[in-house]
Each structure stands twice: as structure tokens, then as C-alpha cells.
One Martini backbone bead per residue (centre of mass of N, CA, C, O) as a GRO file, in nm:
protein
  270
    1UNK     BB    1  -3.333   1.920  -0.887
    2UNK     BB    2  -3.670   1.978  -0.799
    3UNK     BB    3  -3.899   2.169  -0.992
    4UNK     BB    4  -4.238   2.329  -0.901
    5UNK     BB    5  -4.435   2.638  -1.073
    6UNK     BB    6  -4.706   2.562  -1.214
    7UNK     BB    7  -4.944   2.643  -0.987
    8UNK     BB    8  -4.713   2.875  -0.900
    9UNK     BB    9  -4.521   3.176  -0.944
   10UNK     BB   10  -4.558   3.284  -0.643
   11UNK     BB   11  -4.504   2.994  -0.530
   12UNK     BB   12  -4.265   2.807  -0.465
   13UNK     BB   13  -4.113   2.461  -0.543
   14UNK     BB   14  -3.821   2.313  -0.399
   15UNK     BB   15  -3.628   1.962  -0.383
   16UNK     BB   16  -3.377   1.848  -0.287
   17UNK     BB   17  -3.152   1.569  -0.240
   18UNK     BB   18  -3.157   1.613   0.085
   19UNK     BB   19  -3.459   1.706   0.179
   20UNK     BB   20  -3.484   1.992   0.101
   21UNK     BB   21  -3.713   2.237   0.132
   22UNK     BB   22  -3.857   2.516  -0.068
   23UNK     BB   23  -3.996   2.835   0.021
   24UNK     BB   24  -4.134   3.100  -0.208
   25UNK     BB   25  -4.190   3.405  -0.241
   26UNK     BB   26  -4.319   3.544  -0.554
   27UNK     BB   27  -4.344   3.926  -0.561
   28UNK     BB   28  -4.095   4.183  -0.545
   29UNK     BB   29  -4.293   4.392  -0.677
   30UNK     BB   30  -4.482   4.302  -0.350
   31UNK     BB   31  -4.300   4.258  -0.099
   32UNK     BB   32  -4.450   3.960  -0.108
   33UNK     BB   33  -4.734   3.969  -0.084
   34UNK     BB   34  -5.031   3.770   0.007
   35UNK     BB   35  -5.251   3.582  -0.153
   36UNK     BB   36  -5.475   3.366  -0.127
   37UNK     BB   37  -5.370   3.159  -0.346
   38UNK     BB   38  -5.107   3.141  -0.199
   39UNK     BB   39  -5.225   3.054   0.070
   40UNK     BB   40  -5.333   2.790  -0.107
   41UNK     BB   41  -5.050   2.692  -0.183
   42UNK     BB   42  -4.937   2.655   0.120
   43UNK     BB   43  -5.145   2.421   0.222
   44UNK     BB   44  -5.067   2.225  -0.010
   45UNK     BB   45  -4.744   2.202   0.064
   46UNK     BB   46  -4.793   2.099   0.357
   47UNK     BB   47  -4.948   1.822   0.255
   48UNK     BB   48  -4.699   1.742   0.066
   49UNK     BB   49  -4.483   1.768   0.307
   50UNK     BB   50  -4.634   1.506   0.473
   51UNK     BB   51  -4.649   1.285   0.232
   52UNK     BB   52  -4.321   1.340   0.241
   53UNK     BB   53  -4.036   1.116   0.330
   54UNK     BB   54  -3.811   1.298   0.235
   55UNK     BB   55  -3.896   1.492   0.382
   56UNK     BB   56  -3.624   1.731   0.660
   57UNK     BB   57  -3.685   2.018   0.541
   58UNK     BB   58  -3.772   2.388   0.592
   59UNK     BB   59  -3.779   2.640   0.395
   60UNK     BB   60  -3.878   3.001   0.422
   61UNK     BB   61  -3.919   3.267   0.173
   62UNK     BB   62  -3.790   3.537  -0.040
   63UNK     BB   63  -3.788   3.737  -0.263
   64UNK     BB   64  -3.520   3.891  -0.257
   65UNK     BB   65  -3.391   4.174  -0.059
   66UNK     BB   66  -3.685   4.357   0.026
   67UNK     BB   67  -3.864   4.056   0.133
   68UNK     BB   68  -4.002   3.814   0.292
   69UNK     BB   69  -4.345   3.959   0.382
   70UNK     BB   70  -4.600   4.249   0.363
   71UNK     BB   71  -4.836   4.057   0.361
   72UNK     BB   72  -5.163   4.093   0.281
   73UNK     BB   73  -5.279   4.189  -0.008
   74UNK     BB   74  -5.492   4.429   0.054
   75UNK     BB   75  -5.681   4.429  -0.223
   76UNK     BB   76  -5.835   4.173  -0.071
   77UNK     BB   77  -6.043   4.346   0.124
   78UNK     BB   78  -6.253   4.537  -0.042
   79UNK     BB   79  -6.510   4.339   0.039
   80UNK     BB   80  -6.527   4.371   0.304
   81UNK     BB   81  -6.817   4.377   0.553
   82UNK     BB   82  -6.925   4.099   0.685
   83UNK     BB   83  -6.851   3.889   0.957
   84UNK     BB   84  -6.808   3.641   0.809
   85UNK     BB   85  -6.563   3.764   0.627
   86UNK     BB   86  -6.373   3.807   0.904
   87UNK     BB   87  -6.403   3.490   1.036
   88UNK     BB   88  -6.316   3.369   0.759
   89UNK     BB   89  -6.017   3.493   0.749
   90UNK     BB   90  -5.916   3.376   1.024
   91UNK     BB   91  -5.958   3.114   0.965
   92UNK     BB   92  -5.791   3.050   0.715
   93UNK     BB   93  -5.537   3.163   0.881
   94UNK     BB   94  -5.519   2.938   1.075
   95UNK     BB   95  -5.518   2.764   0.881
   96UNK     BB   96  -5.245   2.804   0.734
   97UNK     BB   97  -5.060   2.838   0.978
   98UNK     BB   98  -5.100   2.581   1.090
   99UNK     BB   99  -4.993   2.417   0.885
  100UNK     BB  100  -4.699   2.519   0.943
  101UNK     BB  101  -4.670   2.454   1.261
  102UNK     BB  102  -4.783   2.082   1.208
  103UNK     BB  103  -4.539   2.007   1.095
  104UNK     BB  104  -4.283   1.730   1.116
  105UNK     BB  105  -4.085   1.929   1.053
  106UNK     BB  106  -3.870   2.158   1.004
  107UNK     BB  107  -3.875   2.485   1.023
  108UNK     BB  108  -3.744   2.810   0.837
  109UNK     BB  109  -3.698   3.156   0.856
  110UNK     BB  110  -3.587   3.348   0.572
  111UNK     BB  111  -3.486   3.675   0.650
  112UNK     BB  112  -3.514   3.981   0.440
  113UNK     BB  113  -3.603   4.233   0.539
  114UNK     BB  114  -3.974   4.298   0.533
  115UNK     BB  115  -4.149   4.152   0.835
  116UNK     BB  116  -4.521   4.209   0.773
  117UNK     BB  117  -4.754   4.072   0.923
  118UNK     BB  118  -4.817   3.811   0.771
  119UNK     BB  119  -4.491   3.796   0.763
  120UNK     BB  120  -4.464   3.737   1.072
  121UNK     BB  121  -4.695   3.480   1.110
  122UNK     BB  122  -4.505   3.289   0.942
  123UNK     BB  123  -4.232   3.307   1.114
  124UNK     BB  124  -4.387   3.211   1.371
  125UNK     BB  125  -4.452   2.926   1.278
  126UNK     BB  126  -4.211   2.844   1.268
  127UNK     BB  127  -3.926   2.761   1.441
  128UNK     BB  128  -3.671   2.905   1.269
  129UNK     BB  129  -3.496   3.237   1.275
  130UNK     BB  130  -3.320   3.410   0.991
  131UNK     BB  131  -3.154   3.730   0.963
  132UNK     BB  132  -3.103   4.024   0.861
  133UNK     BB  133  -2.950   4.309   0.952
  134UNK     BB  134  -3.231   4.478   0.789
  135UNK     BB  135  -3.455   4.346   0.925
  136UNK     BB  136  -3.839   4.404   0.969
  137UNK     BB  137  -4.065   4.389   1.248
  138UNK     BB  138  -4.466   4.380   1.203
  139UNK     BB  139  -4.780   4.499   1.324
  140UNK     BB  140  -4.894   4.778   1.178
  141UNK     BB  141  -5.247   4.810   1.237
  142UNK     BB  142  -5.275   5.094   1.422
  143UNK     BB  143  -5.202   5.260   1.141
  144UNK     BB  144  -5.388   5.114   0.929
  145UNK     BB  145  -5.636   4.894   0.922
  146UNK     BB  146  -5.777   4.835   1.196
  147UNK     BB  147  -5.719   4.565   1.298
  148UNK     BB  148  -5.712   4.223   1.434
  149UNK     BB  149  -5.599   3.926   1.590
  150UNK     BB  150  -5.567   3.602   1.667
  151UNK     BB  151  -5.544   3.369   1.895
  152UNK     BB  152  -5.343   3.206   1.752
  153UNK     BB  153  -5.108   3.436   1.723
  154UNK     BB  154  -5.108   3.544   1.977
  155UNK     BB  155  -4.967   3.261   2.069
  156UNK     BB  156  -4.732   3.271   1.895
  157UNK     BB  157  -4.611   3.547   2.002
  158UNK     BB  158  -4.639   3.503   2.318
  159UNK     BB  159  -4.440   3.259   2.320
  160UNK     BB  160  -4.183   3.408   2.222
  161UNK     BB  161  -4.187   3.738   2.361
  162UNK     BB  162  -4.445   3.787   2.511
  163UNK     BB  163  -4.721   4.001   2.611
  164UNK     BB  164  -4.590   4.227   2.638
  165UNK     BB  165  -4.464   4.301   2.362
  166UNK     BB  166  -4.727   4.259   2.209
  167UNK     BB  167  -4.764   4.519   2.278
  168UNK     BB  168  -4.625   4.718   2.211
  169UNK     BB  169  -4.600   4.655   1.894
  170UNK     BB  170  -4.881   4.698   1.844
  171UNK     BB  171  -4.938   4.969   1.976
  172UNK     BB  172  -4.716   5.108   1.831
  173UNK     BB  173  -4.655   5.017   1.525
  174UNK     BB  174  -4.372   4.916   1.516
  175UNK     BB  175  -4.054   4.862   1.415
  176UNK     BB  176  -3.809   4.578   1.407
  177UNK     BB  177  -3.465   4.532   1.489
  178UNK     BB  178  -3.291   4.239   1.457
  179UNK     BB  179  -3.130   4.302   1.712
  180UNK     BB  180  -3.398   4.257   1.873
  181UNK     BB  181  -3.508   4.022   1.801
  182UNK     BB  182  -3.309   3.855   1.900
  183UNK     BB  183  -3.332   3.993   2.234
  184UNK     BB  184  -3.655   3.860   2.238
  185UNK     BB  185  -3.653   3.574   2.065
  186UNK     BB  186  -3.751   3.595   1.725
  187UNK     BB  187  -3.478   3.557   1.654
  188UNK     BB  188  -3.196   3.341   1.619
  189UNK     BB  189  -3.065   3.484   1.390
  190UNK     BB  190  -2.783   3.686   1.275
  191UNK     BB  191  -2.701   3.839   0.952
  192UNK     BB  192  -2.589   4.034   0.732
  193UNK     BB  193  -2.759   3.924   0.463
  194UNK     BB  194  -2.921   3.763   0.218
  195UNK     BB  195  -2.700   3.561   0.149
  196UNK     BB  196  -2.669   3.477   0.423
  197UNK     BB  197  -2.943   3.362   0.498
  198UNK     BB  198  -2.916   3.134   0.281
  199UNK     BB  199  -2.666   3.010   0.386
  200UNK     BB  200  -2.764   2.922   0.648
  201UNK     BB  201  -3.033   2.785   0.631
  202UNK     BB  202  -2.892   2.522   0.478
  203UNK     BB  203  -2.708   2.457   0.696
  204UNK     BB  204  -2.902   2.393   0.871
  205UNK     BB  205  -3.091   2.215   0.764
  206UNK     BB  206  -2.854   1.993   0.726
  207UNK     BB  207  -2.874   1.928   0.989
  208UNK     BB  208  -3.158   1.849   1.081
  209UNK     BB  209  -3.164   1.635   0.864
  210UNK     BB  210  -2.949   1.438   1.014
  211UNK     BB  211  -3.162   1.432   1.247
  212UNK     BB  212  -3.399   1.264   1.443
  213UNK     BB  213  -3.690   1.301   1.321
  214UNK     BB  214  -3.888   1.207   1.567
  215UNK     BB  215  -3.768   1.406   1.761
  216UNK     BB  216  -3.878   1.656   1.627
  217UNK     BB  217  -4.144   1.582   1.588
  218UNK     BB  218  -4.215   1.519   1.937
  219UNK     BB  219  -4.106   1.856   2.019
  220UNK     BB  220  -4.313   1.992   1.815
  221UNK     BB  221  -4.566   1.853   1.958
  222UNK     BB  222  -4.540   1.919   2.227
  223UNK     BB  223  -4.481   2.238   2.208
  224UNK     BB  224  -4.758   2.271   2.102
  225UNK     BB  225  -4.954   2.157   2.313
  226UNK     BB  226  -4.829   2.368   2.531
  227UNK     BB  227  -4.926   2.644   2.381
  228UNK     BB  228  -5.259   2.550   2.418
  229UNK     BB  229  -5.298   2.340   2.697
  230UNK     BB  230  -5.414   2.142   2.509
  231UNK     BB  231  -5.525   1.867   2.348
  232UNK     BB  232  -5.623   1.748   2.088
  233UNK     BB  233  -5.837   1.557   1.892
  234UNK     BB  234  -5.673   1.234   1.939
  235UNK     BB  235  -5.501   1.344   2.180
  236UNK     BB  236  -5.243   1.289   2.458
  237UNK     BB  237  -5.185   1.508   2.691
  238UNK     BB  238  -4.919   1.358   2.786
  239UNK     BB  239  -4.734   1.263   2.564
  240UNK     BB  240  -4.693   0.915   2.491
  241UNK     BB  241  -4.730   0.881   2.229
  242UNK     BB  242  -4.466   1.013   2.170
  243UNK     BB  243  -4.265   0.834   2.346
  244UNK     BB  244  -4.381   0.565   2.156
  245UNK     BB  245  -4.290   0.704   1.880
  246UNK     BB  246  -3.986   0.685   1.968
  247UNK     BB  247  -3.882   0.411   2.179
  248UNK     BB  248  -4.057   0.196   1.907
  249UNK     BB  249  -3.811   0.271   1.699
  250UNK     BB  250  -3.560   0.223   1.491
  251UNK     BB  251  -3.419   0.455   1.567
  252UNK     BB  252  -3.359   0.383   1.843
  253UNK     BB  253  -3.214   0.176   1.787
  254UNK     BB  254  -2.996   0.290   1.594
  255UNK     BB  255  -2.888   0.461   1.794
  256UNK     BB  256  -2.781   0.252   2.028
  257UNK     BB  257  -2.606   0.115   1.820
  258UNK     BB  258  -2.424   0.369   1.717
  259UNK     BB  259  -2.290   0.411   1.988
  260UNK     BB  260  -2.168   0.116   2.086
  261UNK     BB  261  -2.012   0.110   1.771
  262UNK     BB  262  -1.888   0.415   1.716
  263UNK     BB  263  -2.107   0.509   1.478
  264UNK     BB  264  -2.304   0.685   1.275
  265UNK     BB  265  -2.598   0.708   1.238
  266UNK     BB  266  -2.915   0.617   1.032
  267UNK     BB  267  -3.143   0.776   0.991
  268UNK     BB  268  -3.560   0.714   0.895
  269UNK     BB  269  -3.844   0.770   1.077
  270UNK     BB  270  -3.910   0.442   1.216
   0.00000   0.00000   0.00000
């Protein structure tokens, strides 16, 4: 395996053998909650794991057991005073999780303990959520900071769990209990504890990464694109990109060779 921690101890950053990515938020002494600095070394490890054709799938985790992520670390807002600043924060916040959203790979958030605020938003960027049974997710905003949430978020959170849902937990500013998570759509599985949600998350991603590189990535853009209602700029609104770009690839030829030969493709992303 290589680890790299050498730019944040913070945030660290290890690719094993088979192209699993892991990020860990690396603060359990503040139940993970990430500074500014976290929050661009983030940014900085999407771009690396997009220009990286090894990564084929990536774990976002938490140190410890007891915080996936606390959200953003208060002390950062200290000095916030003028709307500059208000819409500064959540442009950065936007580039972040966008960052994480854009991924052409699968991501995975490993949650364990408290997915509060920030560590929520980032949850909800991921493609698929493993909750171990004490996790607890929430942005109680209206009872803490008094802020409120950009439409980018507010879009990736309405996406998973419905309007009604996220006015509930918003307005009532309460904790949801991995078994409710589960069963309005924000978790994907529930396991035991810390060290089921590590070892579930690694064999799911083993798993993905087994599959057809092309075909997740064009699942991935394709329902990016439709939970925004329109494609971005330089993108094909009808999605046909997409289909050109799975449909005259090495690996679909690879694949319908595998299936007629009745033997496992070799898939490579090209």
C-alpha cells in the first residue's frame, strides 16, 4: 500500500494495490470536524484521484469511532462578518463537495458515529452511504449557528430523501438514527459498528471496482446532470456523450467478447 500524509496529517490519503482510494478525516481528538485547510486538501485529492487511471473506487472515511465528521470546525467562522465572506464560504463549500460529487469514479462514505453538518454534506456527495448502528446524522443549524445551507446542497440532500424530509430535519434541527437513515433513502446499509462499516465499505468497493469503469462513470454524470436539470457548459444535455462514450469503447467490445466467450471481462476504463 502507499500512504501519503506528508501535505495533512489531517486528512490523509493511501491507495492500496487494488485501486481503493481511502480518505480519512484525521481530527478524532474534534470528532473530525475539518478546517478550511481539510476542506482544499480535499479539493486538491479529487483532482489527484481524477488525473490517477489506477483509482477505481474511493472509501471517505473518519478517524476513530466516534465521528465520521462534526461538520466544519466553528473556530473557522470567527472573523466572518460581511456578505462577501457569508458567500465566499459557501462558493469554497460548493467547490468541495462539487469536487467530491464530480468524482468519475464510485465513492463510498464509511460512516461511524456523528455525520453532523459539514460531515453530512459530504455524505450526501458520495454515491453510497455504510452507517454502522450508533451513527447519527443531522444539521442542526437552527439550533447552533443560525446559518443556512447553499442550493447545491439543499439539491444533493432533496435528491436523496425527498423536500418534506429535509424541512423536518432542518426545521426540527434533530439527530436521525442510522435505522431511520436507512429507511428514508440516506443510508444505503446499516452494520454493527465501526469496524463492520470499515470492512463492509472495503468489499463493496472491491466490488465496484471490478465493474465497468465507463458504465459508473456515465451513471454517475448522467444522474449529476439530471438532479441539476440541465447539463453544464461543454455538456450534452440529452446525455448522448455519455452513450458515445460507454457504447464505442474498448471495454464494451471487451465486454460482449467476455459474455460470448462466457468468461470474465477484463475491463480498463478505455
Amino acid at each position: 500500500m502507499t500512504t501519503e500524509a506528508a501535505l495533512s496529517d489531517e486528512l490523509l490519503y493511501a491507495v492500496d494495490d487494488g485501486g481503493i482510494a481511502r480518505i480519512t478525516l484525521n481530527r478524532p481528538q474534534a470528532r473530525n470536524a475539518l478546517t478550511f485547510a481539510m476542506y482544499e486538501r480535499l479539493v486538491e485529492l479529487c483532482g489527484r484521484i481524477e488525473a490517477d487511471r489506477s483509482v477505481k473506487a474511493v472509501i471517505v472515511t473518519g478517524a476513530g469511532d466516534k465521528a465520521f465528521a462534526a461538520g466544519t470546525d466553528i473556530g473557522q467562522f470567527r472573523n466572518f462578518r460581511t456578505a462577501e465572506e457569508a458567500l465566499g464560504y459557501e462558493r469554497f463549500m460548493d467547490k468541495v463537495l462539487g469536487s467530491l460529487e464530480r468524482l468519475r469514479v464510485p465513492t463510498i462514505a464509511a460512516v461511524a458515529g456523528a455525520c453532523t453538518g459539514g460531515g453530512m454534506a459530504i455524505a450526501a456527495a458520495c454515491d453510497l452511504r455504510i452507517a454502522s448502528q450508533d451513527a447519527r446524522f443531522g444539521i442542526p443549524i437552527a439550533r447552533t449557528l443560525g446559518n443556512c445551507l447553499s442550493q447545491s446542497t439543499l439539491r444533493r440532500l432533496s435528491g436523496l430523501i425527498g423536500a418534506p424530509r429535509v424541512k423536518d430535519i432542518l426545521f426540527t434541527a434533530r439527530l436521525v438514527g442510522a435505522d431511520e437513515a436507512r429507511a428514508i433513502g440516506f443510508a444505503n446499509e446499516v452494520v454493527a459498528d465501526a469496524a463492520a462499516v470499515q470492512a463492509r465499505a472495503s468489499e463493496l468497493a472491491t466490488l465496484l471496482a471490478s465493474h465497468a469503469p465507463l458504465t459508473l462513470q456515465a451513471t454517475k454524470e448522467g444522474l449529476r446532470r439530471l438532479s441539476k436539470g440541465q447539463a453544464s457548459e461543454g455538456q450534452d444535455a440529452s446525455g448522448d456523450d455519455l452513450i458515445v462514450l460507454c457504447y464505442t469503447s474498448e471495454d464494451f467490445r471487451e465486454g460482449m467478447d467476455a459474455f460470448l466467450s462466457k468468461r470474465p471481462p477484463a475491463f480498463r476504463g478505455r
